[in-house]
Short mmCIF file of C-alpha atoms in Angstrom, two decimals:
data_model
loop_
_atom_site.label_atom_id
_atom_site.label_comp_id
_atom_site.label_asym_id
_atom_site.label_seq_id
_atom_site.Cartn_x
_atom_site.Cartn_y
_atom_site.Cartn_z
CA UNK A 258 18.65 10.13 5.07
CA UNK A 259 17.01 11.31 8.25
CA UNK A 260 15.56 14.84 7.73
CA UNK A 261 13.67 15.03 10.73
CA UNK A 262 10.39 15.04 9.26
CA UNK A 263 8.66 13.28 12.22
CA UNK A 264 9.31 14.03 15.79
CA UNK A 265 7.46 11.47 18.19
CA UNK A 266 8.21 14.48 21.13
CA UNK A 267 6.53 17.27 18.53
CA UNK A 268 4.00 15.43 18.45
CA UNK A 269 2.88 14.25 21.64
CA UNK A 270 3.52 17.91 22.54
CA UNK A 271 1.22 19.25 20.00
CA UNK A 272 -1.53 16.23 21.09
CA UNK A 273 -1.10 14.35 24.57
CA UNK A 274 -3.64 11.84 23.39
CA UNK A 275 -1.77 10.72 20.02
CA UNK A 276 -0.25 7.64 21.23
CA UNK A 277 -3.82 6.38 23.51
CA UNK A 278 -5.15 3.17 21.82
CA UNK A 279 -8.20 4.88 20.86
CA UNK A 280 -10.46 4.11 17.90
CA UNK A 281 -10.71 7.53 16.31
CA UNK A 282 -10.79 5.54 12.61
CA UNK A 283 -13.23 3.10 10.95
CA UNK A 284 -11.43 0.46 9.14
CA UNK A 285 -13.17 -0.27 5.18
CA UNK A 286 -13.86 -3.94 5.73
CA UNK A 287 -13.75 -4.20 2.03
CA UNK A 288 -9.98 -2.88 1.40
CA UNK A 289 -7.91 -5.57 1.56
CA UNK A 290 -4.23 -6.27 0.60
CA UNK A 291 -3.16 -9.92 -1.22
CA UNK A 292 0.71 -10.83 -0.99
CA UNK A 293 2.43 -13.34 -2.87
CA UNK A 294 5.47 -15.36 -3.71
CA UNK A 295 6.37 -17.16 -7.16
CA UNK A 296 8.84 -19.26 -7.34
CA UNK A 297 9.90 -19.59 -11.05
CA UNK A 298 11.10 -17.50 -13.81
CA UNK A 299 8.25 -15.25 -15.05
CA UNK A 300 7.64 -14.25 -18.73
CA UNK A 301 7.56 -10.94 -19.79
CA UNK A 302 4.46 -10.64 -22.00
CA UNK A 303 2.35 -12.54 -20.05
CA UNK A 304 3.38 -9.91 -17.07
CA UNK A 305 2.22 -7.31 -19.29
CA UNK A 306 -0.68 -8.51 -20.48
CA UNK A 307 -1.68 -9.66 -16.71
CA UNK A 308 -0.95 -6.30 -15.48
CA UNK A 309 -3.20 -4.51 -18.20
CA UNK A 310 -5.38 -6.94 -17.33
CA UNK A 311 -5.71 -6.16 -13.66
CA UNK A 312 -5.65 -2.29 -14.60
CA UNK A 313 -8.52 -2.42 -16.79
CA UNK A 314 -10.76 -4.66 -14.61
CA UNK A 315 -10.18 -2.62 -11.51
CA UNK A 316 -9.07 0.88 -12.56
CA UNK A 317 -10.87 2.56 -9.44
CA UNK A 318 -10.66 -0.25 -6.78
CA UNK A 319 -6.67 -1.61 -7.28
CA UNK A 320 -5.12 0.73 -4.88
CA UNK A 321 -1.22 -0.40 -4.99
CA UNK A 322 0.80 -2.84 -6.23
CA UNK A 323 4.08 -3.06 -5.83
CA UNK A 324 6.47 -6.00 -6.02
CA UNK A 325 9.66 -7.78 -7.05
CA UNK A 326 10.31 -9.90 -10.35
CA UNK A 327 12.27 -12.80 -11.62
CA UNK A 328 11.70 -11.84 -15.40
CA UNK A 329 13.31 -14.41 -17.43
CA UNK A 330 15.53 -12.77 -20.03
CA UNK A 331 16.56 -10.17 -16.85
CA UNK A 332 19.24 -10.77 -14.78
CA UNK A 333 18.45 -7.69 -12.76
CA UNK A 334 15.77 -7.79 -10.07
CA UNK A 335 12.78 -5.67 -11.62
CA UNK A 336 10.75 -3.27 -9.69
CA UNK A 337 7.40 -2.34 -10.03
CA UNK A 338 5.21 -0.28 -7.71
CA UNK A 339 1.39 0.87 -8.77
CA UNK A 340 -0.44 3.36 -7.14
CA UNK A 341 -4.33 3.13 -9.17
CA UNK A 342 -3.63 3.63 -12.80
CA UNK A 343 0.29 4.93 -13.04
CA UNK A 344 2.21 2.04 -13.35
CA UNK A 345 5.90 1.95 -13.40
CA UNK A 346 8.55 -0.87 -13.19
CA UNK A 347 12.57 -1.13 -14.21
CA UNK A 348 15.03 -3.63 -13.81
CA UNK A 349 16.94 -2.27 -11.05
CA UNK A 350 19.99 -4.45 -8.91
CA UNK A 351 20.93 -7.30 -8.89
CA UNK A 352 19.97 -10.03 -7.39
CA UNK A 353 21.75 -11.66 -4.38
CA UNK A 354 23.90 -14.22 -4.57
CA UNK A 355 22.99 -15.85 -0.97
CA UNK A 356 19.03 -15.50 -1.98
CA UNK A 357 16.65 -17.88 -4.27
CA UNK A 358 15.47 -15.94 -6.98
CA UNK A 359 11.29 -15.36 -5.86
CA UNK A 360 9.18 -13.05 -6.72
CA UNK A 361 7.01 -10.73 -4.54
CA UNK A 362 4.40 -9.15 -4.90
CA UNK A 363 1.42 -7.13 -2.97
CA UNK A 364 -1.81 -6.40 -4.35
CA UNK A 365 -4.35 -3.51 -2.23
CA UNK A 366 -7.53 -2.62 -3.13
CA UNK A 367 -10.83 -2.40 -2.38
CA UNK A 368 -13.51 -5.42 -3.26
CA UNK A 369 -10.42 -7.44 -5.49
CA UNK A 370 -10.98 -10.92 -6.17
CA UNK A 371 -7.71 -12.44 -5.21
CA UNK A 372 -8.41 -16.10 -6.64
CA UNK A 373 -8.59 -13.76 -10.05
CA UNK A 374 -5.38 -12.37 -9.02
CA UNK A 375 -3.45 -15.99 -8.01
CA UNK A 376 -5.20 -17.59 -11.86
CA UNK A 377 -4.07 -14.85 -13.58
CA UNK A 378 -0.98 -14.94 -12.06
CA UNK A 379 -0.35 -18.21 -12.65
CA UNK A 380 -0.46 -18.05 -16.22
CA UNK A 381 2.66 -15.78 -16.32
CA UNK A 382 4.87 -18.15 -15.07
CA UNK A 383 7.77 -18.91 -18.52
CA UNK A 384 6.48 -22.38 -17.47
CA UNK A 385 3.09 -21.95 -15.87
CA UNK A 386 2.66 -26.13 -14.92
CA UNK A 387 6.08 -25.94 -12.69
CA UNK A 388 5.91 -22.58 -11.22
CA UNK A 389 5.13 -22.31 -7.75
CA UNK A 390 2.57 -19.40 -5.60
CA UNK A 391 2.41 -19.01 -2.36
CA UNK A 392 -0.48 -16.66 -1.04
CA UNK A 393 -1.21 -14.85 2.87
CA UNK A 394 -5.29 -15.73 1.45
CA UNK A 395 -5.93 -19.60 1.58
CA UNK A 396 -9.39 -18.49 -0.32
CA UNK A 397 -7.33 -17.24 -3.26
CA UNK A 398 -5.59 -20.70 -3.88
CA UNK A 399 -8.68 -22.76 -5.02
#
């Protein structure tokens, strides 16, 4: 679908200086983003109740989330995607038959306790003792 919404030639037309490596932004030191895998069948309530959870302890400062989900009872993939406090997810394709069945997930926001995030996490797992989570924040795994 390429509608031609961007031109990198508009653009450096309409501002010589927009591709210089300049710092013309300030970075929030604060807003950071947590990804994860899971590796095991997740169960549904738990999900629900972890994501209500998350929702009303950081209903300002969770950002996005937005992932994929190996929902036991699901044979679809099921998509979910965040943005603050409008939450939506569907079980939507399925899944390959080449890949593993993981989940993935991303979690943004500003001042988020990702340990929190990875415990509660953990506990959705259909068998929480032999799932596996994989983190990109060492911190979170303690």
């Amino acid at each position: 679908c390429d509608v031609r919404a961007f031109s990198l030639d508009k653009a450096l037309e309409f501002d010589s200086t927009f591709l210089d490596n300049q710092d013309d932004h300030v970075h929030d030191p604060y807003i950071k983003a947590l990804g994860v895998k899971l590796q095991g069948p997740l169960n549904q309530d738990r999900l629900n109740n972890f994501f209500a959870g998350v929702l009303k302890r950081y209903p300002k400062e969770m950002y996005r989330m937005k992932g994929i989900l190996d929902v036991k009872g699901i044979e679809e993939r099921y998509i979910f995607h965040a943005v603050n406090c409008h939450f939506g997810g569907m079980p939507q394709g399925a899944w390959s038959s080449e890949s593993t069945r993981e989940s993935r997930a991303v979690f943004i926001g500003r001042g988020i306790d990702h340990a929190w995030i990875v415990e509660k996490l953990r506990l959705c797992f259909e068998a929480p003792t032999a799932g596996v989570i994989e983190s990109n924040v060492k911190s979170a795994h303690s």
